[in-house]
Amino acid sequence: MAGSKPDIVRDLPALRDAIAGWRRDNRSIGLVPTMGALHDGHLSLVRCAAQECDRVLATIFVNPSQFAPGEDLENYPRDEAGDIDKLAALGTALIYAPGIAAMYGEGFATEVRVAGLTDKMCGLSRPHFFGGVATVVAKLLLRTMPDRAYFGEKDYQQLLVIRRMAADLDIPAEIVGCPVVRAEDGLALSSRNAYLTASERAIAPALFETIAAAAERTADGAACAETVRWAANELAARGFTEVDYVDIRDAASLEAVESWRPGDPPARVFAAAFLGKTRLIDNVPVAPFE
Ligand code: PAF
């Protein structure tokens, strides 16, 4: 119920007990996996889950295996008390917040690897990332066995990887993608936005503006290679310190697209770029197709 404190469990037997009770009562379960530091993007997933499922279960776990050495694991924003309040206000029934040992037991030696979708874009610059995500999300889905699990389209490549993994491993949850939530100036909400200095924050919306303009050029028939070059130059000119990639790809397979015409399969423009040490990612559809 909105406002009442959700139960917080940290160990697997307690999690399984709660879920078994819901199952006995024939309740549908919506899972919202998070790494905490919740913002309106996460909360939109919780709202969506609450509309479609009888019980919402949110997880908070900063997953070490999706960070490479030297990335921001230690500094990753954490605010469990604040997260609990936000989840309570939306009527979340249960929060699962295991420690590292409760997630990865002694001798843990398994990695879930999704081929194909992961050998491009973020998979090239962060080769450890999708193995870490696919493994922890597989574990969360198997531990909770939800009817539906909710992920943001800001991490669009992650969403497709998780969908592929769940289908390939016969995990019966529906993987639901929810639209990107943006600040008023267009910046996609992300926990990592908290790292931005005031001057970097002022530049950051140029990421969305640039890929939105690139999507429009593509929809108008411009060659993708030329548009990608334009967008990368534009990001550098607008103050991004390093452009990791700009790509225009098929929205389902993530295969590269050379050009796009109305009636072609949906495509999206993807970008990752640095402002100082902070890496931002974003994506938009080439033309509205949802
Ligand atoms: O998108 C995230 O917050 C994380 O990658 C996820 C899906 C919770 C797995 O740790």
PDB file of C-alpha atoms and ligand atoms in Angstrom:
ATOM      1  CA  MET A   1       0.000   0.000   0.000  1.00  0.00           C
ATOM      2  CA  ALA A   2       1.363   3.465  -0.926  1.00  0.00           C
ATOM      3  CA  GLY A   3       3.127   5.103   2.011  1.00  0.00           C
ATOM      4  CA  SER A   4       3.470   2.026   4.254  1.00  0.00           C
ATOM      5  CA  LYS A   5       7.039   0.757   4.650  1.00  0.00           C
ATOM      6  CA  PRO A   6       7.876  -2.153   2.362  1.00  0.00           C
ATOM      7  CA  ASP A   7       9.497  -5.216   3.937  1.00  0.00           C
ATOM      8  CA  ILE A   8      13.236  -5.316   3.324  1.00  0.00           C
ATOM      9  CA  VAL A   9      14.871  -8.706   2.968  1.00  0.00           C
ATOM     10  CA  ARG A  10      18.547  -9.431   2.514  1.00  0.00           C
ATOM     11  CA  ASP A  11      18.701 -13.222   2.420  1.00  0.00           C
ATOM     12  CA  LEU A  12      17.364 -15.755  -0.033  1.00  0.00           C
ATOM     13  CA  PRO A  13      15.170 -17.838   2.333  1.00  0.00           C
ATOM     14  CA  ALA A  14      13.275 -14.699   3.445  1.00  0.00           C
ATOM     15  CA  LEU A  15      12.877 -13.627  -0.188  1.00  0.00           C
ATOM     16  CA  ARG A  16      11.582 -17.061  -1.165  1.00  0.00           C
ATOM     17  CA  ASP A  17       9.131 -17.105   1.772  1.00  0.00           C
ATOM     18  CA  ALA A  18       7.614 -13.780   0.747  1.00  0.00           C
ATOM     19  CA  ILE A  19       7.314 -14.831  -2.887  1.00  0.00           C
ATOM     20  CA  ALA A  20       5.805 -18.218  -1.975  1.00  0.00           C
ATOM     21  CA  GLY A  21       3.127 -16.406   0.049  1.00  0.00           C
ATOM     22  CA  TRP A  22       2.231 -14.214  -2.941  1.00  0.00           C
ATOM     23  CA  ARG A  23       2.127 -17.221  -5.231  1.00  0.00           C
ATOM     24  CA  ARG A  24      -0.152 -19.093  -2.825  1.00  0.00           C
ATOM     25  CA  ASP A  25      -2.506 -16.097  -2.956  1.00  0.00           C
ATOM     26  CA  ASN A  26      -2.327 -16.095  -6.755  1.00  0.00           C
ATOM     27  CA  ARG A  27      -0.739 -12.621  -6.919  1.00  0.00           C
ATOM     28  CA  SER A  28       1.183 -11.549 -10.034  1.00  0.00           C
ATOM     29  CA  ILE A  29       4.693 -10.213  -9.385  1.00  0.00           C
ATOM     30  CA  GLY A  30       6.517  -7.316 -11.069  1.00  0.00           C
ATOM     31  CA  LEU A  31      10.281  -7.130 -10.563  1.00  0.00           C
ATOM     32  CA  VAL A  32      12.224  -3.858 -10.807  1.00  0.00           C
ATOM     33  CA  PRO A  33      15.963  -4.568 -10.546  1.00  0.00           C
ATOM     34  CA  THR A  34      18.058  -1.517  -9.635  1.00  0.00           C
ATOM     35  CA  MET A  35      21.439  -0.522  -8.288  1.00  0.00           C
ATOM     36  CA  GLY A  36      19.779   2.026  -5.999  1.00  0.00           C
ATOM     37  CA  ALA A  37      20.306   5.829  -5.994  1.00  0.00           C
ATOM     38  CA  LEU A  38      16.803   5.919  -7.391  1.00  0.00           C
ATOM     39  CA  HIS A  39      15.633   8.740  -9.652  1.00  0.00           C
ATOM     40  CA  ASP A  40      12.426   9.359 -11.582  1.00  0.00           C
ATOM     41  CA  GLY A  41      13.536   6.953 -14.294  1.00  0.00           C
ATOM     42  CA  HIS A  42      13.594   4.063 -11.812  1.00  0.00           C
ATOM     43  CA  LEU A  43      10.352   5.261 -10.267  1.00  0.00           C
ATOM     44  CA  SER A  44       8.657   5.181 -13.678  1.00  0.00           C
ATOM     45  CA  LEU A  45       9.533   1.468 -13.823  1.00  0.00           C
ATOM     46  CA  VAL A  46       7.995   0.950 -10.380  1.00  0.00           C
ATOM     47  CA  ARG A  47       4.831   2.813 -11.446  1.00  0.00           C
ATOM     48  CA  CYS A  48       4.563   0.731 -14.584  1.00  0.00           C
ATOM     49  CA  ALA A  49       5.037  -2.499 -12.588  1.00  0.00           C
ATOM     50  CA  ALA A  50       2.392  -1.376 -10.066  1.00  0.00           C
ATOM     51  CA  GLN A  51      -0.104  -0.798 -12.874  1.00  0.00           C
ATOM     52  CA  GLU A  52       0.434  -4.234 -14.384  1.00  0.00           C
ATOM     53  CA  CYS A  53       1.155  -6.487 -11.389  1.00  0.00           C
ATOM     54  CA  ASP A  54      -0.405  -7.220  -7.981  1.00  0.00           C
ATOM     55  CA  ARG A  55       2.902  -7.007  -6.087  1.00  0.00           C
ATOM     56  CA  VAL A  56       6.001  -4.950  -6.895  1.00  0.00           C
ATOM     57  CA  LEU A  57       9.363  -6.268  -5.788  1.00  0.00           C
ATOM     58  CA  ALA A  58      12.327  -3.903  -6.194  1.00  0.00           C
ATOM     59  CA  THR A  59      15.914  -5.019  -5.807  1.00  0.00           C
ATOM     60  CA  ILE A  60      18.816  -2.823  -4.753  1.00  0.00           C
ATOM     61  CA  PHE A  61      22.212  -4.326  -5.459  1.00  0.00           C
ATOM     62  CA  VAL A  62      25.290  -2.502  -6.732  1.00  0.00           C
ATOM     63  CA  ASN A  63      26.658  -5.367  -8.778  1.00  0.00           C
ATOM     64  CA  PRO A  64      30.482  -5.456  -8.640  1.00  0.00           C
ATOM     65  CA  SER A  65      30.787  -7.807 -11.611  1.00  0.00           C
ATOM     66  CA  GLN A  66      29.517  -5.213 -14.074  1.00  0.00           C
ATOM     67  CA  PHE A  67      32.243  -2.714 -13.125  1.00  0.00           C
ATOM     68  CA  ALA A  68      35.805  -3.076 -14.473  1.00  0.00           C
ATOM     69  CA  PRO A  69      38.757  -2.366 -12.186  1.00  0.00           C
ATOM     70  CA  GLY A  70      39.220   1.418 -12.116  1.00  0.00           C
ATOM     71  CA  GLU A  71      35.562   2.154 -12.914  1.00  0.00           C
ATOM     72  CA  ASP A  72      33.280   3.860 -10.400  1.00  0.00           C
ATOM     73  CA  LEU A  73      32.198   0.911  -8.183  1.00  0.00           C
ATOM     74  CA  GLU A  74      33.489   2.507  -4.947  1.00  0.00           C
ATOM     75  CA  ASN A  75      32.050   5.925  -5.749  1.00  0.00           C
ATOM     76  CA  TYR A  76      28.782   4.701  -7.231  1.00  0.00           C
ATOM     77  CA  PRO A  77      26.024   6.766  -5.518  1.00  0.00           C
ATOM     78  CA  ARG A  78      24.274   4.942  -2.675  1.00  0.00           C
ATOM     79  CA  ASP A  79      21.255   6.128  -0.660  1.00  0.00           C
ATOM     80  CA  GLU A  80      19.401   3.125   0.724  1.00  0.00           C
ATOM     81  CA  ALA A  81      17.308   5.101   3.229  1.00  0.00           C
ATOM     82  CA  GLY A  82      16.207   7.561   0.526  1.00  0.00           C
ATOM     83  CA  ASP A  83      15.497   4.678  -1.879  1.00  0.00           C
ATOM     84  CA  ILE A  84      13.298   2.929   0.690  1.00  0.00           C
ATOM     85  CA  ASP A  85      11.242   6.101   1.213  1.00  0.00           C
ATOM     86  CA  LYS A  86      10.753   6.553  -2.538  1.00  0.00           C
ATOM     87  CA  LEU A  87       9.747   2.917  -3.018  1.00  0.00           C
ATOM     88  CA  ALA A  88       7.397   3.055  -0.015  1.00  0.00           C
ATOM     89  CA  ALA A  89       5.639   6.110  -1.447  1.00  0.00           C
ATOM     90  CA  LEU A  90       4.828   4.095  -4.571  1.00  0.00           C
ATOM     91  CA  GLY A  91       3.458   1.091  -2.694  1.00  0.00           C
ATOM     92  CA  THR A  92       6.361  -1.301  -3.357  1.00  0.00           C
ATOM     93  CA  ALA A  93       5.583  -4.503  -1.468  1.00  0.00           C
ATOM     94  CA  LEU A  94       9.103  -5.807  -0.938  1.00  0.00           C
ATOM     95  CA  ILE A  95      12.702  -4.660  -1.325  1.00  0.00           C
ATOM     96  CA  TYR A  96      15.405  -7.254  -1.826  1.00  0.00           C
ATOM     97  CA  ALA A  97      18.785  -5.747  -0.936  1.00  0.00           C
ATOM     98  CA  PRO A  98      21.322  -8.547  -0.577  1.00  0.00           C
ATOM     99  CA  GLY A  99      24.970  -8.038   0.317  1.00  0.00           C
ATOM    100  CA  ILE A 100      27.688  -9.258  -2.036  1.00  0.00           C
ATOM    101  CA  ALA A 101      28.147 -12.590  -0.219  1.00  0.00           C
ATOM    102  CA  ALA A 102      24.421 -13.286  -0.376  1.00  0.00           C
ATOM    103  CA  MET A 103      24.499 -12.761  -4.141  1.00  0.00           C
ATOM    104  CA  TYR A 104      27.790 -14.457  -5.027  1.00  0.00           C
ATOM    105  CA  GLY A 105      28.369 -17.370  -2.665  1.00  0.00           C
ATOM    106  CA  GLU A 106      31.719 -18.972  -1.876  1.00  0.00           C
ATOM    107  CA  GLY A 107      33.336 -20.367  -5.037  1.00  0.00           C
ATOM    108  CA  PHE A 108      30.926 -18.621  -7.423  1.00  0.00           C
ATOM    109  CA  ALA A 109      32.265 -19.390 -10.914  1.00  0.00           C
ATOM    110  CA  THR A 110      29.513 -18.912 -13.489  1.00  0.00           C
ATOM    111  CA  GLU A 111      29.068 -16.186 -16.067  1.00  0.00           C
ATOM    112  CA  VAL A 112      26.132 -15.794 -18.443  1.00  0.00           C
ATOM    113  CA  ARG A 113      27.408 -14.553 -21.815  1.00  0.00           C
ATOM    114  CA  VAL A 114      25.056 -13.379 -24.539  1.00  0.00           C
ATOM    115  CA  ALA A 115      26.782 -13.477 -27.924  1.00  0.00           C
ATOM    116  CA  GLY A 116      26.129 -11.103 -30.840  1.00  0.00           C
ATOM    117  CA  LEU A 117      24.210  -8.289 -29.184  1.00  0.00           C
ATOM    118  CA  THR A 118      27.144  -7.630 -26.857  1.00  0.00           C
ATOM    119  CA  ASP A 119      29.957  -7.350 -29.443  1.00  0.00           C
ATOM    120  CA  LYS A 120      29.192  -3.725 -30.331  1.00  0.00           C
ATOM    121  CA  MET A 121      28.656  -0.283 -28.777  1.00  0.00           C
ATOM    122  CA  CYS A 122      28.940  -0.521 -24.954  1.00  0.00           C
ATOM    123  CA  GLY A 123      30.186  -4.111 -25.296  1.00  0.00           C
ATOM    124  CA  LEU A 124      33.338  -2.833 -27.060  1.00  0.00           C
ATOM    125  CA  SER A 125      34.257  -0.097 -24.603  1.00  0.00           C
ATOM    126  CA  ARG A 126      33.101  -2.006 -21.484  1.00  0.00           C
ATOM    127  CA  PRO A 127      33.835  -5.675 -22.331  1.00  0.00           C
ATOM    128  CA  HIS A 128      33.129  -6.883 -18.770  1.00  0.00           C
ATOM    129  CA  PHE A 129      29.764  -5.116 -18.543  1.00  0.00           C
ATOM    130  CA  PHE A 130      27.156  -7.293 -20.221  1.00  0.00           C
ATOM    131  CA  GLY A 131      28.491 -10.543 -18.721  1.00  0.00           C
ATOM    132  CA  GLY A 132      28.109  -8.980 -15.279  1.00  0.00           C
ATOM    133  CA  VAL A 133      24.624  -7.676 -16.045  1.00  0.00           C
ATOM    134  CA  ALA A 134      23.350 -10.875 -17.697  1.00  0.00           C
ATOM    135  CA  THR A 135      24.644 -12.984 -14.815  1.00  0.00           C
ATOM    136  CA  VAL A 136      23.161 -10.893 -12.013  1.00  0.00           C
ATOM    137  CA  VAL A 137      19.836 -10.366 -13.803  1.00  0.00           C
ATOM    138  CA  ALA A 138      19.581 -14.116 -14.525  1.00  0.00           C
ATOM    139  CA  LYS A 139      20.134 -14.730 -10.805  1.00  0.00           C
ATOM    140  CA  LEU A 140      17.556 -12.104  -9.818  1.00  0.00           C
ATOM    141  CA  LEU A 141      14.982 -13.525 -12.243  1.00  0.00           C
ATOM    142  CA  LEU A 142      15.605 -17.078 -11.022  1.00  0.00           C
ATOM    143  CA  ARG A 143      15.478 -16.029  -7.375  1.00  0.00           C
ATOM    144  CA  THR A 144      12.235 -14.107  -7.762  1.00  0.00           C
ATOM    145  CA  MET A 145      10.483 -15.763 -10.746  1.00  0.00           C
ATOM    146  CA  PRO A 146       8.381 -12.658 -11.529  1.00  0.00           C
ATOM    147  CA  ASP A 147       5.617 -12.496 -14.108  1.00  0.00           C
ATOM    148  CA  ARG A 148       7.226  -9.353 -15.537  1.00  0.00           C
ATOM    149  CA  ALA A 149      10.523  -7.550 -15.070  1.00  0.00           C
ATOM    150  CA  TYR A 150      10.982  -3.874 -15.924  1.00  0.00           C
ATOM    151  CA  PHE A 151      14.024  -2.161 -17.466  1.00  0.00           C
ATOM    152  CA  GLY A 152      14.568   1.339 -18.865  1.00  0.00           C
ATOM    153  CA  GLU A 153      15.143   1.964 -22.555  1.00  0.00           C
ATOM    154  CA  LYS A 154      17.948   4.392 -21.689  1.00  0.00           C
ATOM    155  CA  ASP A 155      20.064   1.245 -21.391  1.00  0.00           C
ATOM    156  CA  TYR A 156      18.604  -0.056 -24.626  1.00  0.00           C
ATOM    157  CA  GLN A 157      21.408  -2.495 -25.464  1.00  0.00           C
ATOM    158  CA  GLN A 158      21.176  -3.875 -21.917  1.00  0.00           C
ATOM    159  CA  LEU A 159      17.404  -4.338 -22.361  1.00  0.00           C
ATOM    160  CA  LEU A 160      17.906  -6.393 -25.550  1.00  0.00           C
ATOM    161  CA  VAL A 161      20.674  -8.462 -23.943  1.00  0.00           C
ATOM    162  CA  ILE A 162      18.436  -9.257 -20.952  1.00  0.00           C
ATOM    163  CA  ARG A 163      15.515 -10.151 -23.226  1.00  0.00           C
ATOM    164  CA  ARG A 164      17.742 -12.509 -25.260  1.00  0.00           C
ATOM    165  CA  MET A 165      19.197 -14.076 -22.109  1.00  0.00           C
ATOM    166  CA  ALA A 166      15.755 -14.692 -20.553  1.00  0.00           C
ATOM    167  CA  ALA A 167      14.438 -16.236 -23.782  1.00  0.00           C
ATOM    168  CA  ASP A 168      17.517 -18.419 -24.256  1.00  0.00           C
ATOM    169  CA  LEU A 169      17.479 -19.683 -20.654  1.00  0.00           C
ATOM    170  CA  ASP A 170      13.707 -20.367 -20.719  1.00  0.00           C
ATOM    171  CA  ILE A 171      13.092 -17.890 -17.909  1.00  0.00           C
ATOM    172  CA  PRO A 172       9.347 -17.333 -18.171  1.00  0.00           C
ATOM    173  CA  ALA A 173       9.253 -13.642 -17.149  1.00  0.00           C
ATOM    174  CA  GLU A 174       8.117 -11.049 -19.668  1.00  0.00           C
ATOM    175  CA  ILE A 175      10.912  -8.477 -20.049  1.00  0.00           C
ATOM    176  CA  VAL A 176       9.252  -5.067 -20.305  1.00  0.00           C
ATOM    177  CA  GLY A 177      11.077  -2.012 -21.678  1.00  0.00           C
ATOM    178  CA  CYS A 178       9.935   1.411 -20.429  1.00  0.00           C
ATOM    179  CA  PRO A 179      10.593   4.766 -22.160  1.00  0.00           C
ATOM    180  CA  VAL A 180      13.565   6.957 -21.257  1.00  0.00           C
ATOM    181  CA  VAL A 181      12.722   9.576 -18.616  1.00  0.00           C
ATOM    182  CA  ARG A 182      14.356  12.946 -19.295  1.00  0.00           C
ATOM    183  CA  ALA A 183      15.025  16.140 -17.363  1.00  0.00           C
ATOM    184  CA  GLU A 184      13.247  19.225 -18.728  1.00  0.00           C
ATOM    185  CA  ASP A 185      16.291  20.084 -20.844  1.00  0.00           C
ATOM    186  CA  GLY A 186      16.314  16.603 -22.429  1.00  0.00           C
ATOM    187  CA  LEU A 187      19.114  14.946 -20.454  1.00  0.00           C
ATOM    188  CA  ALA A 188      18.243  11.279 -19.858  1.00  0.00           C
ATOM    189  CA  LEU A 189      17.997  10.610 -16.107  1.00  0.00           C
ATOM    190  CA  SER A 190      20.829   8.451 -14.782  1.00  0.00           C
ATOM    191  CA  SER A 191      22.319   7.859 -11.345  1.00  0.00           C
ATOM    192  CA  ARG A 192      25.668   8.859 -12.860  1.00  0.00           C
ATOM    193  CA  ASN A 193      24.372  12.386 -13.636  1.00  0.00           C
ATOM    194  CA  ALA A 194      25.185  13.066  -9.963  1.00  0.00           C
ATOM    195  CA  TYR A 195      28.898  13.036 -10.907  1.00  0.00           C
ATOM    196  CA  LEU A 196      28.551  16.001 -13.291  1.00  0.00           C
ATOM    197  CA  THR A 197      29.976  19.384 -12.263  1.00  0.00           C
ATOM    198  CA  ALA A 198      27.777  22.423 -12.892  1.00  0.00           C
ATOM    199  CA  SER A 199      29.585  23.235 -16.132  1.00  0.00           C
ATOM    200  CA  GLU A 200      29.409  19.615 -17.330  1.00  0.00           C
ATOM    201  CA  ARG A 201      25.701  19.484 -16.450  1.00  0.00           C
ATOM    202  CA  ALA A 202      25.172  22.541 -18.656  1.00  0.00           C
ATOM    203  CA  ILE A 203      26.763  20.727 -21.623  1.00  0.00           C
ATOM    204  CA  ALA A 204      25.100  17.343 -20.997  1.00  0.00           C
ATOM    205  CA  PRO A 205      21.739  17.976 -22.780  1.00  0.00           C
ATOM    206  CA  ALA A 206      23.710  18.348 -26.029  1.00  0.00           C
ATOM    207  CA  LEU A 207      23.899  14.542 -26.098  1.00  0.00           C
ATOM    208  CA  PHE A 208      20.133  14.203 -26.526  1.00  0.00           C
ATOM    209  CA  GLU A 209      19.893  17.234 -28.827  1.00  0.00           C
ATOM    210  CA  THR A 210      22.583  15.808 -31.091  1.00  0.00           C
ATOM    211  CA  ILE A 211      21.189  12.288 -31.381  1.00  0.00           C
ATOM    212  CA  ALA A 212      17.668  13.677 -31.854  1.00  0.00           C
ATOM    213  CA  ALA A 213      19.005  15.814 -34.734  1.00  0.00           C
ATOM    214  CA  ALA A 214      20.861  12.775 -36.097  1.00  0.00           C
ATOM    215  CA  ALA A 215      17.609  10.765 -35.943  1.00  0.00           C
ATOM    216  CA  GLU A 216      15.846  13.507 -37.900  1.00  0.00           C
ATOM    217  CA  ARG A 217      18.590  13.594 -40.553  1.00  0.00           C
ATOM    218  CA  THR A 218      18.368   9.806 -40.860  1.00  0.00           C
ATOM    219  CA  ALA A 219      14.580   9.908 -41.163  1.00  0.00           C
ATOM    220  CA  ASP A 220      15.046  12.540 -43.898  1.00  0.00           C
ATOM    221  CA  GLY A 221      17.176  10.067 -45.875  1.00  0.00           C
ATOM    222  CA  ALA A 222      20.773  11.095 -45.025  1.00  0.00           C
ATOM    223  CA  ALA A 223      23.375   8.319 -45.198  1.00  0.00           C
ATOM    224  CA  CYS A 224      24.007   6.924 -41.700  1.00  0.00           C
ATOM    225  CA  ALA A 225      27.836   7.033 -41.989  1.00  0.00           C
ATOM    226  CA  GLU A 226      27.714  10.736 -42.798  1.00  0.00           C
ATOM    227  CA  THR A 227      25.206  11.428 -39.989  1.00  0.00           C
ATOM    228  CA  VAL A 228      27.307   9.525 -37.463  1.00  0.00           C
ATOM    229  CA  ARG A 229      30.386  11.597 -38.447  1.00  0.00           C
ATOM    230  CA  TRP A 230      28.381  14.804 -38.139  1.00  0.00           C
ATOM    231  CA  ALA A 231      27.032  13.817 -34.705  1.00  0.00           C
ATOM    232  CA  ALA A 232      30.453  12.843 -33.327  1.00  0.00           C
ATOM    233  CA  ASN A 233      31.915  16.179 -34.488  1.00  0.00           C
ATOM    234  CA  GLU A 234      28.939  18.042 -33.045  1.00  0.00           C
ATOM    235  CA  LEU A 235      29.357  16.378 -29.625  1.00  0.00           C
ATOM    236  CA  ALA A 236      33.041  17.321 -29.571  1.00  0.00           C
ATOM    237  CA  ALA A 237      32.200  20.892 -30.634  1.00  0.00           C
ATOM    238  CA  ARG A 238      29.534  21.142 -27.905  1.00  0.00           C
ATOM    239  CA  GLY A 239      32.117  20.294 -25.224  1.00  0.00           C
ATOM    240  CA  PHE A 240      32.150  16.485 -24.781  1.00  0.00           C
ATOM    241  CA  THR A 241      35.697  15.482 -23.896  1.00  0.00           C
ATOM    242  CA  GLU A 242      35.578  12.101 -25.657  1.00  0.00           C
ATOM    243  CA  VAL A 243      33.021  10.481 -27.929  1.00  0.00           C
ATOM    244  CA  ASP A 244      32.959   6.737 -27.321  1.00  0.00           C
ATOM    245  CA  TYR A 245      30.545   5.991 -30.161  1.00  0.00           C
ATOM    246  CA  VAL A 246      27.646   7.262 -32.205  1.00  0.00           C
ATOM    247  CA  ASP A 247      25.842   4.474 -34.078  1.00  0.00           C
ATOM    248  CA  ILE A 248      22.640   4.033 -36.049  1.00  0.00           C
ATOM    249  CA  ARG A 249      21.383   0.493 -35.750  1.00  0.00           C
ATOM    250  CA  ASP A 250      18.397  -1.765 -36.250  1.00  0.00           C
ATOM    251  CA  ALA A 251      16.300  -1.532 -33.087  1.00  0.00           C
ATOM    252  CA  ALA A 252      15.852  -5.301 -32.726  1.00  0.00           C
ATOM    253  CA  SER A 253      19.118  -6.881 -33.909  1.00  0.00           C
ATOM    254  CA  LEU A 254      21.473  -3.910 -33.328  1.00  0.00           C
ATOM    255  CA  GLU A 255      22.964  -4.585 -36.764  1.00  0.00           C
ATOM    256  CA  ALA A 256      24.352  -1.441 -38.428  1.00  0.00           C
ATOM    257  CA  VAL A 257      22.044   0.400 -40.801  1.00  0.00           C
ATOM    258  CA  GLU A 258      23.396   2.225 -43.876  1.00  0.00           C
ATOM    259  CA  SER A 259      20.319   4.312 -44.549  1.00  0.00           C
ATOM    260  CA  TRP A 260      16.705   4.369 -43.455  1.00  0.00           C
ATOM    261  CA  ARG A 261      13.416   4.979 -45.268  1.00  0.00           C
ATOM    262  CA  PRO A 262       9.844   5.068 -43.889  1.00  0.00           C
ATOM    263  CA  GLY A 263       8.602   1.479 -43.874  1.00  0.00           C
ATOM    264  CA  ASP A 264      12.055   0.056 -43.041  1.00  0.00           C
ATOM    265  CA  PRO A 265      12.359  -1.851 -39.751  1.00  0.00           C
ATOM    266  CA  PRO A 266      12.678   0.461 -36.718  1.00  0.00           C
ATOM    267  CA  ALA A 267      16.150   1.881 -36.167  1.00  0.00           C
ATOM    268  CA  ARG A 268      17.665   3.914 -33.346  1.00  0.00           C
ATOM    269  CA  VAL A 269      20.527   6.349 -32.908  1.00  0.00           C
ATOM    270  CA  PHE A 270      22.817   5.414 -30.011  1.00  0.00           C
ATOM    271  CA  ALA A 271      25.624   7.413 -28.409  1.00  0.00           C
ATOM    272  CA  ALA A 272      28.045   7.255 -25.507  1.00  0.00           C
ATOM    273  CA  ALA A 273      30.292  10.188 -24.669  1.00  0.00           C
ATOM    274  CA  PHE A 274      32.373  11.457 -21.777  1.00  0.00           C
ATOM    275  CA  LEU A 275      32.144  14.715 -19.886  1.00  0.00           C
ATOM    276  CA  GLY A 276      35.354  14.573 -17.884  1.00  0.00           C
ATOM    277  CA  LYS A 277      35.294  11.200 -16.138  1.00  0.00           C
ATOM    278  CA  THR A 278      31.530  10.736 -16.495  1.00  0.00           C
ATOM    279  CA  ARG A 279      30.325   8.533 -19.326  1.00  0.00           C
ATOM    280  CA  LEU A 280      26.791   9.303 -20.507  1.00  0.00           C
ATOM    281  CA  ILE A 281      24.718   7.130 -22.839  1.00  0.00           C
ATOM    282  CA  ASP A 282      21.469   7.832 -24.641  1.00  0.00           C
ATOM    283  CA  ASN A 283      19.411   6.652 -27.617  1.00  0.00           C
ATOM    284  CA  VAL A 284      16.371   7.727 -29.619  1.00  0.00           C
ATOM    285  CA  PRO A 285      14.219   6.134 -32.322  1.00  0.00           C
ATOM    286  CA  VAL A 286      14.907   7.258 -35.903  1.00  0.00           C
ATOM    287  CA  ALA A 287      11.178   7.909 -36.243  1.00  0.00           C
ATOM    288  CA  PRO A 288       8.456   7.412 -33.703  1.00  0.00           C
ATOM    289  CA  PHE A 289       7.434   3.784 -34.041  1.00  0.00           C
ATOM    290  CA  GLU A 290       6.101   2.708 -30.640  1.00  0.00           C
TER     291      GLU A 290
HETATM  292  O1  PAF B   1      20.521  -0.962 -15.122  1.00  0.00           O
HETATM  293  C1  PAF B   1      20.909  -1.255 -13.960  1.00  0.00           C
HETATM  294  O2  PAF B   1      20.661  -0.548 -12.992  1.00  0.00           O
HETATM  295  C2  PAF B   1      21.727  -2.513 -13.738  1.00  0.00           C
HETATM  296  O3  PAF B   1      22.541  -2.777 -14.842  1.00  0.00           O
HETATM  297  C3  PAF B   1      20.855  -3.751 -13.391  1.00  0.00           C
HETATM  298  C4  PAF B   1      19.918  -4.111 -14.538  1.00  0.00           C
HETATM  299  C5  PAF B   1      20.058  -3.482 -12.127  1.00  0.00           C
HETATM  300  C6  PAF B   1      21.770  -4.960 -13.140  1.00  0.00           C
HETATM  301  O4  PAF B   1      22.662  -4.730 -12.102  1.00  0.00           O
END
